[in-house]
PDB file of C-alpha atoms in Angstrom:
ATOM      1  CA  UNK R 153       0.049  -0.069   0.139  1.00 68.00           C
ATOM      2  CA  UNK R 154       1.842   2.756  -1.128  1.00 81.00           C
ATOM      3  CA  UNK R 155       1.283   5.574   0.349  1.00 91.00           C
ATOM      4  CA  UNK R 156       3.038   8.346  -0.552  1.00 94.00           C
ATOM      5  CA  UNK R 157       3.734   8.710  -4.758  1.00 94.00           C
ATOM      6  CA  UNK R 158       6.415  10.105  -6.625  1.00 95.00           C
ATOM      7  CA  UNK R 159       4.739   9.339 -10.215  1.00 92.00           C
ATOM      8  CA  UNK R 160       8.113  10.466 -11.879  1.00 94.00           C
ATOM      9  CA  UNK R 161      10.714   8.223 -12.248  1.00 93.00           C
ATOM     10  CA  UNK R 162      13.073  11.139 -13.767  1.00 96.00           C
ATOM     11  CA  UNK R 163      13.247  14.462 -14.955  1.00 97.00           C
ATOM     12  CA  UNK R 164      16.286  16.971 -16.829  1.00 97.00           C
ATOM     13  CA  UNK R 165      16.097  20.212 -16.387  1.00 98.00           C
ATOM     14  CA  UNK R 166      18.968  22.521 -18.071  1.00 98.00           C
ATOM     15  CA  UNK R 167      20.664  24.586 -15.506  1.00 97.00           C
ATOM     16  CA  UNK R 168      20.331  27.725 -15.217  1.00 97.00           C
ATOM     17  CA  UNK R 169      15.691  26.847 -15.254  1.00 97.00           C
ATOM     18  CA  UNK R 170      13.404  25.914 -12.826  1.00 98.00           C
ATOM     19  CA  UNK R 171      12.938  22.105 -10.979  1.00 98.00           C
ATOM     20  CA  UNK R 172       9.774  20.871  -9.523  1.00 98.00           C
ATOM     21  CA  UNK R 173       9.251  17.517  -8.678  1.00 98.00           C
ATOM     22  CA  UNK R 174       5.775  16.117  -7.393  1.00 98.00           C
ATOM     23  CA  UNK R 175       4.836  13.877  -4.762  1.00 97.00           C
ATOM     24  CA  UNK R 176       1.131  12.763  -3.955  1.00 97.00           C
ATOM     25  CA  UNK R 177      -0.071  11.268  -0.733  1.00 96.00           C
ATOM     26  CA  UNK R 178      -3.375   9.097  -0.131  1.00 94.00           C
ATOM     27  CA  UNK R 179      -3.204   9.707   3.963  1.00 91.00           C
ATOM     28  CA  UNK R 180      -4.913  12.256   4.910  1.00 91.00           C
ATOM     29  CA  UNK R 181      -4.041  11.935   8.781  1.00 90.00           C
ATOM     30  CA  UNK R 182       0.000  12.696   7.668  1.00 91.00           C
ATOM     31  CA  UNK R 183       0.992  16.116   9.295  1.00 89.00           C
ATOM     32  CA  UNK R 184       4.098  16.854   7.979  1.00 93.00           C
ATOM     33  CA  UNK R 185       6.285  16.371   4.840  1.00 95.00           C
ATOM     34  CA  UNK R 186       9.902  16.377   3.986  1.00 94.00           C
ATOM     35  CA  UNK R 187      11.964  16.192   1.011  1.00 96.00           C
ATOM     36  CA  UNK R 188      15.619  14.643   1.214  1.00 95.00           C
ATOM     37  CA  UNK R 189      18.440  14.065  -1.223  1.00 95.00           C
ATOM     38  CA  UNK R 190      19.725  11.513  -1.902  1.00 91.00           C
ATOM     39  CA  UNK R 191      23.947  10.841  -3.969  1.00 90.00           C
ATOM     40  CA  UNK R 192      24.944   7.631  -4.907  1.00 84.00           C
ATOM     41  CA  UNK R 193      26.699   5.869  -1.868  1.00 80.00           C
ATOM     42  CA  UNK R 194      24.623   7.888   0.817  1.00 84.00           C
ATOM     43  CA  UNK R 195      22.436   7.991   2.861  1.00 87.00           C
ATOM     44  CA  UNK R 196      19.291  10.077   2.039  1.00 90.00           C
ATOM     45  CA  UNK R 197      19.916  13.819   3.225  1.00 90.00           C
ATOM     46  CA  UNK R 198      17.461  16.109   4.855  1.00 90.00           C
ATOM     47  CA  UNK R 199      16.282  18.482   2.515  1.00 94.00           C
ATOM     48  CA  UNK R 200      13.160  21.103   3.421  1.00 95.00           C
ATOM     49  CA  UNK R 201      10.343  20.322   4.849  1.00 94.00           C
ATOM     50  CA  UNK R 202       6.077  21.559   5.831  1.00 96.00           C
ATOM     51  CA  UNK R 203       4.376  21.529   8.615  1.00 94.00           C
ATOM     52  CA  UNK R 204       1.257  20.295   6.959  1.00 93.00           C
ATOM     53  CA  UNK R 205      -0.653  23.747   8.655  1.00 94.00           C
ATOM     54  CA  UNK R 206       1.756  26.097   5.719  1.00 96.00           C
ATOM     55  CA  UNK R 207       1.545  25.548   2.204  1.00 96.00           C
ATOM     56  CA  UNK R 208       4.583  27.347   2.215  1.00 97.00           C
ATOM     57  CA  UNK R 209       7.863  27.183   3.044  1.00 97.00           C
ATOM     58  CA  UNK R 210      11.042  28.233   1.539  1.00 97.00           C
ATOM     59  CA  UNK R 211      14.976  28.043   2.262  1.00 96.00           C
ATOM     60  CA  UNK R 212      16.925  29.466  -0.201  1.00 97.00           C
ATOM     61  CA  UNK R 213      16.447  27.975  -3.603  1.00 98.00           C
ATOM     62  CA  UNK R 214      14.354  25.287  -2.100  1.00 98.00           C
ATOM     63  CA  UNK R 215       9.811  25.365  -1.955  1.00 98.00           C
ATOM     64  CA  UNK R 216       8.020  23.242  -0.942  1.00 98.00           C
ATOM     65  CA  UNK R 217       4.274  23.666  -1.501  1.00 98.00           C
ATOM     66  CA  UNK R 218       1.900  21.866  -0.201  1.00 98.00           C
ATOM     67  CA  UNK R 219      -1.817  21.277  -1.316  1.00 97.00           C
ATOM     68  CA  UNK R 220      -3.897  19.119   1.215  1.00 95.00           C
ATOM     69  CA  UNK R 221      -7.031  19.515  -0.699  1.00 95.00           C
ATOM     70  CA  UNK R 222      -5.247  17.511  -3.646  1.00 96.00           C
ATOM     71  CA  UNK R 223      -3.407  16.219  -1.183  1.00 96.00           C
ATOM     72  CA  UNK R 224       0.106  16.784  -3.467  1.00 97.00           C
ATOM     73  CA  UNK R 225       3.087  18.824  -2.857  1.00 97.00           C
ATOM     74  CA  UNK R 226       6.583  19.161  -5.486  1.00 98.00           C
ATOM     75  CA  UNK R 227       9.262  21.211  -4.704  1.00 98.00           C
ATOM     76  CA  UNK R 228      10.521  23.823  -6.082  1.00 98.00           C
ATOM     77  CA  UNK R 229      14.572  24.811  -6.907  1.00 98.00           C
ATOM     78  CA  UNK R 230      14.918  27.182  -9.019  1.00 97.00           C
ATOM     79  CA  UNK R 231      18.148  27.618 -10.678  1.00 98.00           C
ATOM     80  CA  UNK R 232      18.785  24.349 -10.476  1.00 98.00           C
ATOM     81  CA  UNK R 233      22.577  23.890 -10.646  1.00 97.00           C
ATOM     82  CA  UNK R 234      24.646  20.419 -11.776  1.00 96.00           C
ATOM     83  CA  UNK R 235      25.347  19.791  -8.138  1.00 96.00           C
ATOM     84  CA  UNK R 236      21.092  19.547  -8.054  1.00 97.00           C
ATOM     85  CA  UNK R 237      21.550  16.096  -9.707  1.00 97.00           C
ATOM     86  CA  UNK R 238      20.926  13.508  -6.701  1.00 96.00           C
ATOM     87  CA  UNK R 239      17.405  10.796  -6.545  1.00 94.00           C
ATOM     88  CA  UNK R 240      14.886  13.077  -4.375  1.00 97.00           C
ATOM     89  CA  UNK R 241      12.855  11.517  -1.424  1.00 95.00           C
ATOM     90  CA  UNK R 242       9.405  12.607  -0.153  1.00 96.00           C
ATOM     91  CA  UNK R 243       8.315  11.327   2.958  1.00 94.00           C
ATOM     92  CA  UNK R 244       5.548  11.514   4.984  1.00 94.00           C
ATOM     93  CA  UNK R 245       4.975  11.494   8.583  1.00 90.00           C
ATOM     94  CA  UNK R 246       1.962  11.719  11.366  1.00 83.00           C
ATOM     95  CA  UNK R 247       1.441  11.588  14.983  1.00 73.00           C
ATOM     96  CA  UNK R 248      -1.090   8.976  14.107  1.00 73.00           C
ATOM     97  CA  UNK R 249      -0.144   7.344  11.658  1.00 70.00           C
ATOM     98  CA  UNK R 250       3.671   6.857  13.868  1.00 70.00           C
ATOM     99  CA  UNK R 251       5.620   9.656  14.538  1.00 68.00           C
ATOM    100  CA  UNK R 252       8.809   7.187  13.627  1.00 72.00           C
ATOM    101  CA  UNK R 253       7.910   6.148  10.417  1.00 82.00           C
ATOM    102  CA  UNK R 254       8.582   8.058   7.406  1.00 87.00           C
ATOM    103  CA  UNK R 255       6.411   7.030   4.441  1.00 91.00           C
ATOM    104  CA  UNK R 256       9.344   7.504   1.382  1.00 92.00           C
ATOM    105  CA  UNK R 257       7.452   7.606  -2.397  1.00 93.00           C
ATOM    106  CA  UNK R 258       9.922   5.350  -4.684  1.00 92.00           C
ATOM    107  CA  UNK R 259      11.849   8.843  -5.730  1.00 93.00           C
ATOM    108  CA  UNK R 260      12.956  10.965  -8.706  1.00 96.00           C
ATOM    109  CA  UNK R 261      15.775  11.131 -10.455  1.00 96.00           C
ATOM    110  CA  UNK R 262      16.907  14.474 -11.004  1.00 97.00           C
ATOM    111  CA  UNK R 263      20.046  15.461 -13.898  1.00 97.00           C
ATOM    112  CA  UNK R 264      20.569  18.962 -14.368  1.00 97.00           C
ATOM    113  CA  UNK R 265      21.857  19.846 -17.741  1.00 97.00           C
ATOM    114  CA  UNK R 266      25.434  21.792 -18.047  1.00 95.00           C
TER     115      UNK R 266
ATOM    116  CA  UNK A 239      23.998  17.064  10.649  1.00 63.00           C
ATOM    117  CA  UNK A 240      24.662  14.071  12.271  1.00 69.00           C
ATOM    118  CA  UNK A 241      26.663  10.608  11.017  1.00 86.00           C
ATOM    119  CA  UNK A 242      25.656   8.151  10.502  1.00 92.00           C
ATOM    120  CA  UNK A 243      28.099   4.534   9.190  1.00 93.00           C
ATOM    121  CA  UNK A 244      27.274   1.438   8.232  1.00 95.00           C
ATOM    122  CA  UNK A 245      29.101  -1.095   8.028  1.00 95.00           C
ATOM    123  CA  UNK A 246      28.970  -3.196   5.053  1.00 95.00           C
ATOM    124  CA  UNK A 247      28.676  -1.452   2.536  1.00 94.00           C
ATOM    125  CA  UNK A 248      27.327  -4.319   0.402  1.00 95.00           C
ATOM    126  CA  UNK A 249      27.736  -7.765   0.882  1.00 95.00           C
ATOM    127  CA  UNK A 250      26.737 -11.180  -1.186  1.00 95.00           C
ATOM    128  CA  UNK A 251      26.453 -14.222   0.831  1.00 94.00           C
ATOM    129  CA  UNK A 252      24.774 -17.780   0.584  1.00 95.00           C
ATOM    130  CA  UNK A 253      21.227 -18.666   0.782  1.00 96.00           C
ATOM    131  CA  UNK A 254      20.617 -20.317   4.659  1.00 96.00           C
ATOM    132  CA  UNK A 255      23.602 -18.046   6.620  1.00 96.00           C
ATOM    133  CA  UNK A 256      23.478 -15.535   8.268  1.00 96.00           C
ATOM    134  CA  UNK A 257      24.029 -11.592   7.774  1.00 97.00           C
ATOM    135  CA  UNK A 258      24.837  -9.176   9.783  1.00 97.00           C
ATOM    136  CA  UNK A 259      24.711  -4.673   9.521  1.00 97.00           C
ATOM    137  CA  UNK A 260      25.807  -2.436  12.044  1.00 96.00           C
ATOM    138  CA  UNK A 261      24.354   1.204  11.975  1.00 95.00           C
ATOM    139  CA  UNK A 262      26.409   3.477  14.054  1.00 94.00           C
ATOM    140  CA  UNK A 263      26.269   7.146  15.225  1.00 91.00           C
ATOM    141  CA  UNK A 264      29.579   8.403  15.119  1.00 88.00           C
ATOM    142  CA  UNK A 265      29.368  11.657  16.664  1.00 83.00           C
ATOM    143  CA  UNK A 266      25.820  11.384  18.826  1.00 79.00           C
ATOM    144  CA  UNK A 267      24.425   9.151  21.289  1.00 85.00           C
ATOM    145  CA  UNK A 268      21.240   7.809  20.069  1.00 86.00           C
ATOM    146  CA  UNK A 269      18.981   6.280  21.644  1.00 88.00           C
ATOM    147  CA  UNK A 270      16.755   4.919  19.161  1.00 91.00           C
ATOM    148  CA  UNK A 271      18.351   3.839  15.843  1.00 93.00           C
ATOM    149  CA  UNK A 272      15.700   2.728  12.437  1.00 94.00           C
ATOM    150  CA  UNK A 273      16.166   0.042   9.975  1.00 96.00           C
ATOM    151  CA  UNK A 274      14.313   0.766   6.474  1.00 94.00           C
ATOM    152  CA  UNK A 275      13.797  -1.496   4.037  1.00 94.00           C
ATOM    153  CA  UNK A 276      14.194  -0.425   0.083  1.00 89.00           C
ATOM    154  CA  UNK A 277      13.058  -3.552  -2.042  1.00 85.00           C
ATOM    155  CA  UNK A 278      14.098  -2.111  -6.312  1.00 82.00           C
ATOM    156  CA  UNK A 279      11.510   0.173  -7.539  1.00 80.00           C
ATOM    157  CA  UNK A 280      10.340   0.611  -4.773  1.00 84.00           C
ATOM    158  CA  UNK A 281      10.518   3.480  -1.193  1.00 86.00           C
ATOM    159  CA  UNK A 282      11.744   2.465   1.839  1.00 88.00           C
ATOM    160  CA  UNK A 283       9.766   0.840   4.454  1.00 90.00           C
ATOM    161  CA  UNK A 284      10.428   0.921   8.055  1.00 91.00           C
ATOM    162  CA  UNK A 285      11.236  -2.575   9.334  1.00 94.00           C
ATOM    163  CA  UNK A 286      11.484  -2.044  13.715  1.00 94.00           C
ATOM    164  CA  UNK A 287      13.185   0.689  15.550  1.00 92.00           C
ATOM    165  CA  UNK A 288      15.661  -0.221  17.573  1.00 92.00           C
ATOM    166  CA  UNK A 289      16.193   1.249  20.910  1.00 89.00           C
ATOM    167  CA  UNK A 290      18.837   0.529  23.754  1.00 88.00           C
ATOM    168  CA  UNK A 291      18.729  -1.704  26.221  1.00 85.00           C
ATOM    169  CA  UNK A 292      15.288  -2.852  25.096  1.00 87.00           C
ATOM    170  CA  UNK A 293      13.717  -4.627  22.859  1.00 89.00           C
ATOM    171  CA  UNK A 294      13.255  -3.326  18.887  1.00 92.00           C
ATOM    172  CA  UNK A 295       9.551  -2.718  17.861  1.00 92.00           C
ATOM    173  CA  UNK A 296       9.144  -4.257  14.722  1.00 94.00           C
ATOM    174  CA  UNK A 297       6.485  -3.711  12.133  1.00 91.00           C
ATOM    175  CA  UNK A 298       3.411  -5.560  10.303  1.00 89.00           C
ATOM    176  CA  UNK A 299       4.689  -8.148   8.273  1.00 91.00           C
ATOM    177  CA  UNK A 300       8.244  -8.043   9.491  1.00 93.00           C
ATOM    178  CA  UNK A 301       9.412 -11.137  11.407  1.00 93.00           C
ATOM    179  CA  UNK A 302      11.332 -10.853  14.399  1.00 92.00           C
ATOM    180  CA  UNK A 303      13.121 -13.949  14.444  1.00 94.00           C
ATOM    181  CA  UNK A 304      14.530 -13.574  10.780  1.00 95.00           C
ATOM    182  CA  UNK A 305      15.534 -10.021  11.037  1.00 96.00           C
ATOM    183  CA  UNK A 306      17.227  -9.839  14.845  1.00 95.00           C
ATOM    184  CA  UNK A 307      17.882  -6.645  16.078  1.00 94.00           C
ATOM    185  CA  UNK A 308      20.824  -5.609  18.956  1.00 91.00           C
ATOM    186  CA  UNK A 309      21.366  -1.854  20.373  1.00 91.00           C
ATOM    187  CA  UNK A 310      23.355  -2.229  23.228  1.00 82.00           C
ATOM    188  CA  UNK A 311      25.294   0.830  23.462  1.00 89.00           C
ATOM    189  CA  UNK A 312      24.074   4.315  22.143  1.00 89.00           C
ATOM    190  CA  UNK A 313      26.194   4.503  19.240  1.00 91.00           C
ATOM    191  CA  UNK A 314      25.449   1.132  18.095  1.00 93.00           C
ATOM    192  CA  UNK A 315      22.079  -0.783  16.874  1.00 94.00           C
ATOM    193  CA  UNK A 316      23.015  -4.593  14.105  1.00 95.00           C
ATOM    194  CA  UNK A 317      20.587  -6.001  12.372  1.00 97.00           C
ATOM    195  CA  UNK A 318      21.288  -9.514  11.878  1.00 97.00           C
ATOM    196  CA  UNK A 319      19.439 -11.261   8.689  1.00 97.00           C
ATOM    197  CA  UNK A 320      19.257 -15.465   9.377  1.00 96.00           C
ATOM    198  CA  UNK A 321      18.438 -18.096   7.366  1.00 95.00           C
ATOM    199  CA  UNK A 322      19.068 -15.410   4.572  1.00 95.00           C
ATOM    200  CA  UNK A 323      16.741 -16.151   1.083  1.00 95.00           C
ATOM    201  CA  UNK A 324      17.108 -14.345  -1.995  1.00 95.00           C
ATOM    202  CA  UNK A 325      13.881 -12.831  -1.344  1.00 94.00           C
ATOM    203  CA  UNK A 326      16.141 -11.442   1.328  1.00 95.00           C
ATOM    204  CA  UNK A 327      18.333  -9.191  -0.624  1.00 95.00           C
ATOM    205  CA  UNK A 328      17.381  -5.394  -0.410  1.00 93.00           C
ATOM    206  CA  UNK A 329      19.331  -2.416   0.669  1.00 93.00           C
ATOM    207  CA  UNK A 330      19.259  -1.693   4.418  1.00 96.00           C
ATOM    208  CA  UNK A 331      18.977   1.727   5.694  1.00 95.00           C
ATOM    209  CA  UNK A 332      19.060   2.535   9.225  1.00 95.00           C
ATOM    210  CA  UNK A 333      18.678   6.019  10.566  1.00 94.00           C
ATOM    211  CA  UNK A 334      18.828   8.379  13.598  1.00 92.00           C
ATOM    212  CA  UNK A 335      16.690  10.876  14.795  1.00 87.00           C
ATOM    213  CA  UNK A 336      17.584  13.940  13.761  1.00 81.00           C
ATOM    214  CA  UNK A 337      17.372  17.650  15.489  1.00 75.00           C
ATOM    215  CA  UNK A 338      14.112  18.971  15.009  1.00 73.00           C
ATOM    216  CA  UNK A 339      10.914  16.556  14.888  1.00 72.00           C
ATOM    217  CA  UNK A 340      10.033  13.764  12.765  1.00 80.00           C
ATOM    218  CA  UNK A 341      13.792  14.651  10.672  1.00 83.00           C
ATOM    219  CA  UNK A 342      15.946  11.986  10.745  1.00 89.00           C
ATOM    220  CA  UNK A 343      19.722  10.825   9.637  1.00 90.00           C
ATOM    221  CA  UNK A 344      20.409   8.507   7.826  1.00 93.00           C
ATOM    222  CA  UNK A 345      23.685   6.043   7.132  1.00 94.00           C
ATOM    223  CA  UNK A 346      25.096   5.191   4.072  1.00 93.00           C
ATOM    224  CA  UNK A 347      22.860   2.622   3.560  1.00 94.00           C
ATOM    225  CA  UNK A 348      23.713  -1.654   2.986  1.00 96.00           C
ATOM    226  CA  UNK A 349      23.586  -4.003  -0.213  1.00 94.00           C
ATOM    227  CA  UNK A 350      22.170  -7.847   0.892  1.00 95.00           C
ATOM    228  CA  UNK A 351      22.789 -10.379  -2.069  1.00 95.00           C
ATOM    229  CA  UNK A 352      21.753 -13.816  -1.034  1.00 95.00           C
ATOM    230  CA  UNK A 353      22.047 -16.038  -4.049  1.00 95.00           C
TER     231      UNK A 353
END
């Protein structure tokens, strides 16, 4: 039962342009969402998060948008840089779904072309 | 963020053997560690929560007698896959709680291949 879905396994973007990574979820009990970035041979590293009481959180080049009614969130990276090339995972968690149980999507591989 | 290491990074073993995977928190003490598993083209799934000095708690559908977890110190948790079979071939990754709510620091993972 995949409660968090990333339907695009890969995305290619030109350097300097915007990268938009999408994520959908099914469980309305989730109240916190996170994006992780993973380089080869390394573990996922935390990138940015958003609480369900907000619809936008911005940190430098990274912005996460949350649309609760659509159960959809997206990560915007602008401007995209070659060093952003990695696999991006979205994750969801909630007190009522297990505060330590991060539900992950399958990831989207972003390639930023110089 | 915290540094979490895993050993080995990859292992190949014969069916029926047991494999131990270590997860170390290098720069802080972790009373709790998490073990995840990722099958090809699937997402990371939480297997169990390792608690220092007490029994691990397992997620539904995970066999505790097959996946033995020991959290003997504040910096080390081990996952032993007992009597491994080819269907246990997967990517195993551990994590520790992070600095902010819900955040976790992940190790680099261990690729297990059972022949």
